[in-house]
Every structure is written in C-alpha cells, then in structure tokens.
Coordinates of C-alpha atoms in Angstrom, one line a residue:
Chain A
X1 CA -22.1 16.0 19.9
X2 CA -20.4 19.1 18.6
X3 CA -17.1 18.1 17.6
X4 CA -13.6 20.0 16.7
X5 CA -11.3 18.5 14.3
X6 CA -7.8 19.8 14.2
X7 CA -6.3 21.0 10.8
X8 CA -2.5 21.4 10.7
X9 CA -0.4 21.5 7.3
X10 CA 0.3 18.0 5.8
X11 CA -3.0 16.3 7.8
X12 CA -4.8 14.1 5.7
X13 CA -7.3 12.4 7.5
X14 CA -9.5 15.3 8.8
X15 CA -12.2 14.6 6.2
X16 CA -12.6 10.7 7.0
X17 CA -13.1 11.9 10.7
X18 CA -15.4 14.7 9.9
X19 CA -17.2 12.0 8.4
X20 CA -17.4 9.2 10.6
X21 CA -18.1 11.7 13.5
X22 CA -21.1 13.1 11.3
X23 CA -22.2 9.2 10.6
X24 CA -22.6 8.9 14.4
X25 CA -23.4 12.2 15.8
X26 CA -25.8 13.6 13.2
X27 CA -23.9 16.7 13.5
X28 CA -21.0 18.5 11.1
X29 CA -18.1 18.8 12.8
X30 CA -15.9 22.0 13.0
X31 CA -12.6 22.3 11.3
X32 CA -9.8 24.6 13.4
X33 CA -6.8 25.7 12.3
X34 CA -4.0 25.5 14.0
X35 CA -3.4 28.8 14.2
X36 CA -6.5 29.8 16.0
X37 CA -5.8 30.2 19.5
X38 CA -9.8 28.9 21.0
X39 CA -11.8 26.5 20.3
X40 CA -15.2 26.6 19.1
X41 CA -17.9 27.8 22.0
X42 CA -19.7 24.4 23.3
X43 CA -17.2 22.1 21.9
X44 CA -17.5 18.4 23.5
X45 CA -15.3 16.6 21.4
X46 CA -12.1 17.8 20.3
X47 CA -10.0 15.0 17.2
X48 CA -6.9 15.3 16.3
X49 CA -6.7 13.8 13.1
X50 CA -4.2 12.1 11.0
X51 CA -1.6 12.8 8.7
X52 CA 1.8 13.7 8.3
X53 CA 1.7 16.9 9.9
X54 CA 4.2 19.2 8.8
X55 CA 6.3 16.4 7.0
X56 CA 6.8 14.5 10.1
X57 CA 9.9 16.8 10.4
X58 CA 12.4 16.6 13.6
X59 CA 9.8 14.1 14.9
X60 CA 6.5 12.6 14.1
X61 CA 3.8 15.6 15.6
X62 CA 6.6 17.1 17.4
X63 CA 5.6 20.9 15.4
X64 CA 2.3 20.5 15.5
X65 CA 2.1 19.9 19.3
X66 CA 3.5 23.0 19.4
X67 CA 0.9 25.3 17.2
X68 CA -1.6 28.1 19.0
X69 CA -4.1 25.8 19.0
X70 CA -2.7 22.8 21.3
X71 CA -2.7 25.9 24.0
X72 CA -6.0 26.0 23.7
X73 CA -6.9 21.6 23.6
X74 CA -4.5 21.6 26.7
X75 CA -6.8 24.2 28.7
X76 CA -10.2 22.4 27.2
X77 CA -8.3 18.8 28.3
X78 CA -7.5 20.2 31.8
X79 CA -11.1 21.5 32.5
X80 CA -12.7 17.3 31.5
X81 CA -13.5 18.0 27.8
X82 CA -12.9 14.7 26.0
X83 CA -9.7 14.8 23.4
X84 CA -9.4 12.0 20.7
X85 CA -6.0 11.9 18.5
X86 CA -5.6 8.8 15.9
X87 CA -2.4 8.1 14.3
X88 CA -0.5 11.5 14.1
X89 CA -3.0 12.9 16.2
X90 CA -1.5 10.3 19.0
X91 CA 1.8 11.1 18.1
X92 CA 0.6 15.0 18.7
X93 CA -0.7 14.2 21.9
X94 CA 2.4 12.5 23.2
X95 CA 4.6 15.4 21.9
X96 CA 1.9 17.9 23.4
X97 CA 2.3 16.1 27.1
X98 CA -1.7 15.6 27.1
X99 CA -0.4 11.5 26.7
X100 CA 2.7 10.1 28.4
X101 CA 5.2 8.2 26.3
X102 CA 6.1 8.6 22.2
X103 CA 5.8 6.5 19.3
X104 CA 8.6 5.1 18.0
X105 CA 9.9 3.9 14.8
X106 CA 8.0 0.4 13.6
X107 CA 10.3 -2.2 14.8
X108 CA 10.4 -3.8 11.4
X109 CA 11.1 -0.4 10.0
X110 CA 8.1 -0.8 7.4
X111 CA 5.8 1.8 6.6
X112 CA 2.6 -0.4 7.8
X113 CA -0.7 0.4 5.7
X114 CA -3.0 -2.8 6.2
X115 CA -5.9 -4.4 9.1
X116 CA -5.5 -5.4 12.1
X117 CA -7.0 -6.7 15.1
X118 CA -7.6 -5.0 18.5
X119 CA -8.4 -6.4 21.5
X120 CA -11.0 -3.6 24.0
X121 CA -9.4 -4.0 27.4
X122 CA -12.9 -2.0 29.4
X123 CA -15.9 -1.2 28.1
X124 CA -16.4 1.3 30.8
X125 CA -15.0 4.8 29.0
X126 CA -16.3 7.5 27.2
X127 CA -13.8 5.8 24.4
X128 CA -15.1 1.9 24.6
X129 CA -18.5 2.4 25.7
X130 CA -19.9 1.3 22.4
X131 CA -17.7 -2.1 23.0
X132 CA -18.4 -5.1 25.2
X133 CA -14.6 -5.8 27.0
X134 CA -12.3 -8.4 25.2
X135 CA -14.3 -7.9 21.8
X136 CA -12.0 -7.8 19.2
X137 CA -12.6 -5.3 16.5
X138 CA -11.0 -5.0 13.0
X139 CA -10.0 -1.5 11.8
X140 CA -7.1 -0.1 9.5
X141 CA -3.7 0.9 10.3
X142 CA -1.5 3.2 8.1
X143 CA 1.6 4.2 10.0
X144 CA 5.7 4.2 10.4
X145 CA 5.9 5.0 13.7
X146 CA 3.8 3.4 16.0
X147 CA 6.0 2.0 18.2
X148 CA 4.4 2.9 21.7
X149 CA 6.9 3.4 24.1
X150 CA 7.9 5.0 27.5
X151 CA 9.5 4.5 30.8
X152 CA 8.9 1.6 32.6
X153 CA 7.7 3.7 35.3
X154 CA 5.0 4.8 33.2
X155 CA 3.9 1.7 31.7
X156 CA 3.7 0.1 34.7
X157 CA 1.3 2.8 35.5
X158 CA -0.5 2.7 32.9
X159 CA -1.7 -1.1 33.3
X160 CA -2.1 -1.0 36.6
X161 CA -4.6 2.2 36.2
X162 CA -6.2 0.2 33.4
X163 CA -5.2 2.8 30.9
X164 CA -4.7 0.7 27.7
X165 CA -8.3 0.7 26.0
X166 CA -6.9 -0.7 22.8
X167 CA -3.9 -3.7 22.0
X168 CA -2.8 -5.0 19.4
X169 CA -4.4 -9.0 19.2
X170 CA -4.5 -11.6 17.2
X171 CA -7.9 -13.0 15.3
X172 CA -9.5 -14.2 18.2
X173 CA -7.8 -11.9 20.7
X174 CA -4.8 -13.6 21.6
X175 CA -2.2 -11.0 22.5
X176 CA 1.6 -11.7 22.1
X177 CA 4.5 -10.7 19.7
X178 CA 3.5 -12.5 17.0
X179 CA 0.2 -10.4 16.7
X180 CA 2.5 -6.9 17.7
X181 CA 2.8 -5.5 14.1
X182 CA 5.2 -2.5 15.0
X183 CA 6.8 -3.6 18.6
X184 CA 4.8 -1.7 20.9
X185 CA 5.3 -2.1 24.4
X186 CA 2.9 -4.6 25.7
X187 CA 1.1 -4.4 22.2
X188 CA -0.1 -0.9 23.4
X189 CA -2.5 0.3 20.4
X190 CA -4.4 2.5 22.3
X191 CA -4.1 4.4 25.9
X192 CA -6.1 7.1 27.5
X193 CA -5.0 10.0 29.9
X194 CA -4.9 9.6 33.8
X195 CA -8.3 12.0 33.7
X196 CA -9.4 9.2 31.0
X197 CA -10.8 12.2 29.0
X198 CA -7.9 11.9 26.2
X199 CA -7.6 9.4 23.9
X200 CA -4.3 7.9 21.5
X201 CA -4.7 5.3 19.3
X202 CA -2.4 4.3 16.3
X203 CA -5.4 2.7 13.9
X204 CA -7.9 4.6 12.4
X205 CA -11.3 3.9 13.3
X206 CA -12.9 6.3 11.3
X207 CA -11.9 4.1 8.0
X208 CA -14.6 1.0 9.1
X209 CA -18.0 2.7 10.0
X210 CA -19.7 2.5 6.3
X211 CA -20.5 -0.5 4.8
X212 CA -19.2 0.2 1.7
X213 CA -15.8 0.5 3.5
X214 CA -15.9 -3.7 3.7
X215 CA -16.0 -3.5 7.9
X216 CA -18.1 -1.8 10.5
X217 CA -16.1 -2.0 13.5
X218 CA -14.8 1.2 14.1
X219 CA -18.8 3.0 14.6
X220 CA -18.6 1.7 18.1
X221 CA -16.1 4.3 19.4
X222 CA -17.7 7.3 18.2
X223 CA -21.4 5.5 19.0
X224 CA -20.1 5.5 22.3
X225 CA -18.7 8.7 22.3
X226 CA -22.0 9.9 21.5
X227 CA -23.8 7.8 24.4
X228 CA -21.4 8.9 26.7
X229 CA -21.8 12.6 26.3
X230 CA -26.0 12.3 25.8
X231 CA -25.8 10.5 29.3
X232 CA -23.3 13.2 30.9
X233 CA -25.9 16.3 29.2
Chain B
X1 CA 27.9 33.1 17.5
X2 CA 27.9 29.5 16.4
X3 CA 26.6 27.0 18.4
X4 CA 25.2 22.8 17.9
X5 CA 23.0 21.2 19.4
X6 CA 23.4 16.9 19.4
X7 CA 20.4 14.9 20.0
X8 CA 21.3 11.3 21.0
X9 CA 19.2 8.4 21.5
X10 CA 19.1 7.2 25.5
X11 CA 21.0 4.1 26.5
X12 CA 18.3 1.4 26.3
X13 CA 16.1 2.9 24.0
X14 CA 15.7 0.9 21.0
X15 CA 17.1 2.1 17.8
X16 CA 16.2 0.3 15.0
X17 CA 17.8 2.9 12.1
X18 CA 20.7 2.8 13.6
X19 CA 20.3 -0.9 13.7
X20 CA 19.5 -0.8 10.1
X21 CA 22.7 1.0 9.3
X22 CA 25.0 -1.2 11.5
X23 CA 24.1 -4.0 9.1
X24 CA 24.4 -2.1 5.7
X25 CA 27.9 -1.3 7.1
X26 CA 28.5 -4.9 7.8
X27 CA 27.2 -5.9 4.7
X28 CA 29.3 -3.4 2.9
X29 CA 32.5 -4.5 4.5
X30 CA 33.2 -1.9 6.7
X31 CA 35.3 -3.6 9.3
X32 CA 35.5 -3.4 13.1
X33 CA 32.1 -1.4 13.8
X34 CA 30.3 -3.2 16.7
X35 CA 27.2 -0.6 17.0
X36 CA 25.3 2.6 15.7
X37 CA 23.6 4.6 16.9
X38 CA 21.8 7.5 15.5
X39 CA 21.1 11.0 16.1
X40 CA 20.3 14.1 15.3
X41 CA 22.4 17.5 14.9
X42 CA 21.5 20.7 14.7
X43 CA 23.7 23.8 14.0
X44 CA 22.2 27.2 15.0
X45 CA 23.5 30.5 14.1
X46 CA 22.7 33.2 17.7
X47 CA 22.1 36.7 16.9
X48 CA 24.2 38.5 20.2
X49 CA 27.3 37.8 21.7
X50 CA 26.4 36.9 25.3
X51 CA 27.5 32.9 25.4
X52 CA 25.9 32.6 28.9
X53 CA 22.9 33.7 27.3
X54 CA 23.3 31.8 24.1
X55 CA 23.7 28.3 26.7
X56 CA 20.5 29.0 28.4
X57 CA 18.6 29.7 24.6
X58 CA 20.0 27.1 23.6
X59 CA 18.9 24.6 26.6
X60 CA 15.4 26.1 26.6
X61 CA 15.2 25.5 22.7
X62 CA 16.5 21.7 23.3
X63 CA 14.2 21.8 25.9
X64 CA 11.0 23.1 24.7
X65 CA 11.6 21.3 20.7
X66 CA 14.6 19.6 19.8
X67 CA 14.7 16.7 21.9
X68 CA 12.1 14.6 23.1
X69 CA 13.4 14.1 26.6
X70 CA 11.3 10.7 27.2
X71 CA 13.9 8.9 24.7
X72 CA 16.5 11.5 24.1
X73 CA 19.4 13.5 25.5
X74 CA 20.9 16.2 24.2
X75 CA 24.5 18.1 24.4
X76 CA 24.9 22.0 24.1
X77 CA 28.0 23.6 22.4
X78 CA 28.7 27.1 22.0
X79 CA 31.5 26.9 19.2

C-alpha cells in the first residue's frame, strides 16, 4: 500500500499516521506538502492527518482545504483513489467538498481529549473491512469541534445510503445521547463519500494499533485498508 | 474602497458560543437580552474604485472562503 500523508502548517498527527500505516502496510509512507500541486506517482492511499492546521483560523480546516494540494486529492478522489482524513483531516474534507456537512463546535463546548467507543455500522468498505459489523471498538479522541452536522437533506441521505461507518456508542454498543460526547447528529463519528472511496472520522485510530499504546483496536482499519487494496491489485 | 463582510450563523443552526455568552450576560446582570448569536466580521480594504466590481470580489471571496455556506450566510457592504 503506498500511502500519502498530507503536511499542512500546525498538523500534528502526521507522524502517528505515518506510523500506524507503516505498522500495517509494511511500507513508509510519503509526506506532501501542501504546496505541491501532485501527488506521488502510484499513490493508493491518500491521509489527511490531524492537527490544528493553520491555527484552526476562520474555521477548523477551512485554509487548508484550500492549499495546491487539495486540487490535486480532489482529482485523485474523483478518479476512485481511496482518501482517509481523521480529526482535522475530516474537518478538511468537509471544507474541501470531498465530504458533505461540517463539524461543529462540541456541544458541551469542551475541548475533548479522552476514549471512546464506536460502534462499525458495515463491514463491507475499503474503511471497515478489517471489522465484523456492530463490533465496537475503542480508540482515542482529541478534538473541539466534532460536532457532525448538515442539512437534514443530507443526513437523511446519508443513512439511508448506509454512509455512516463509525458512531459514537456506548460500552456495549448502545447508541443514544448519553453515549454522544460532542452532539453529533445521530452520533455520526464517522461517514464516507457517495463513491465510498473517502473517509472522515473524528477519533484517531492511528493512536491504538501498538500494544504499548494500552489498546489495539484501531489496526483493523488500516488492516483492512490494506486487504482491500491487495484484493483490488 | 472599504467594504465588510458579516458572517452569521443560519436560523436553526445550533450555536452553542453564542449560547455560552447569553448566560455570562445573564449571569452578569445585563438585563433584557433574550438571545445571541454569534458571528463573524470581516473588514476588507479593495485596491480600485469600481464598487460593482468590488460586490462581485467580494461575493466570490464570501463565497469561495469566508463563509461556510452549509451553516452560514453572509451580508456584503461596500462602505
């Protein structure tokens, strides 16, 4: 799996990808800058990672969405190539127009830095392969605006299409407001594009795939990333 | 030329700052307020003269960056 990982000013989370995606794949990933207007020849996997990209000014991944690059991850996106953003990246790809909707300021207004549970909703995408559907998985969050929303249009079409991979859940997979740590709209954690080669997701799978990082349950994503694409080749 | 740009919140969208700040008011003692809502303002300085011109730079700047027009409206004012 040859993988891009996006570098814009004020992303922090490009290394922990790089890593997790190397932990999987067996291969280093590629960082581009945003000011580079292609991507890498034979990409398969392009990650926006997360961050604060450029200060979270005007709005969270609003300038970043903007750079050379996201020219470039549009084009790749249009032609099938599989895009992943986590946490800012998400917000990046809202703001780019590759994901409907926007992320929203926490409803609690709290800067959220802590586990939590999702619930897979299909096990059959190039993003959940690695899952069984309704497995609950444990992975960090770190965000203060995660806040899925859009118009009701929109979310309307996004369940019925089955495009929400990843909600928020309780223990045992319950889903409901008590278990909705930043108000998202039907505890949306995670959605994919009409295509269902682009990925959002607010937690960060990338921080539970060693051991030594207390929890394993974020390996299955890329695992299945890497499945997917062996099975495609 | 002067010119602002005002971003506002749409009706129904969820505003929890503005929320926040409604009850700091309260809590203050700041009488008779029954909502806020916030937003954002931008003033922008325009290099010619040409306000026609200036209203469509400025739409296609709201357009294109300002606002995010899934949650947000905006108003256009060549000063």
């Amino acid at each position: 799996m040859k993988s891009a990982v996006l570098v814009f000013p004020g992303i922090n989370r490009e290394r922990d990808m790089a890593r997790a995606l190397k932990l999987a794949s067996g291969q280093e990933s590629t960082m581009v800058w945003h000011a580079e207007t292609a991507l890498p020849k034979g990409t398969d996997l392009v990650v926006v990672p997360g961050g604060f990209s450029y200060g979270d000014y005007l709005r969270c991944g609003a300038i970043a969405a903007r750079s050379p690059v996201m020219d470039a991850v549009r084009a790749f996106a249009a032609d099938g190539g599989l895009v992943m953003g986590v946490c800012n990246g998400f917000q990046i790809l809202c703001e780019s127009g590759l994901l409907p909707g926007i992320l929203m300021r926490n409803a609690k207004l709290k800067f959220l830095c802590h586990d939590v549970h999702l619930r897979v909703e299909r096990s059959d995408t190039a993003f959940t392969r690695g899952y069984n559907a309704r497995q609950v998985i444990r992975v960090p969050i770190a965000h203060g605006e995660g806040n899925y929303t859009a118009d009701a249009e929109t979310l309307k079409r996004l369940e019925g299409d089955g495009r929400v991979l990843y909600r928020y859940c309780s223990p045992t997979g319950e889903v409901g407001d008590l278990h909705n740590i930043n108000g998202a709209a039907a505890s949306i954690a995670g959605i994919v594009s009409e295509k269902g080669n682009v990925l959002g997701m607010m937690p960060h799978p990338e921080n539970h795939v060693e051991d030594i990082m207390g929890c394993t349950d974020g390996r299955g994503l890329f695992a299945g990333l890497v499945e997917h694409l062996e099975r495609a080749a | 030329m002067k010119a602002r740009v005002t971003v506002t919140l749409k009706n129904g969208i969820l505003d929890p700052q503005g929320k926040a700040i409604e009850g700091a008011l309260k809590s203050l003692g700041v009488n008779g307020i029954a909502s806020v809502r916030q937003g954002k303002v931008f003033d922008i300085e325009l290099a010619g003269a040409d306000k026609a011109k200036a209203e469509e730079a400025l739409k296609a700047a709201a357009d294109k960056l300002l606002a995010n027009t899934v949650i947000e409206n905006y108003r256009v004012e060549v000063l």
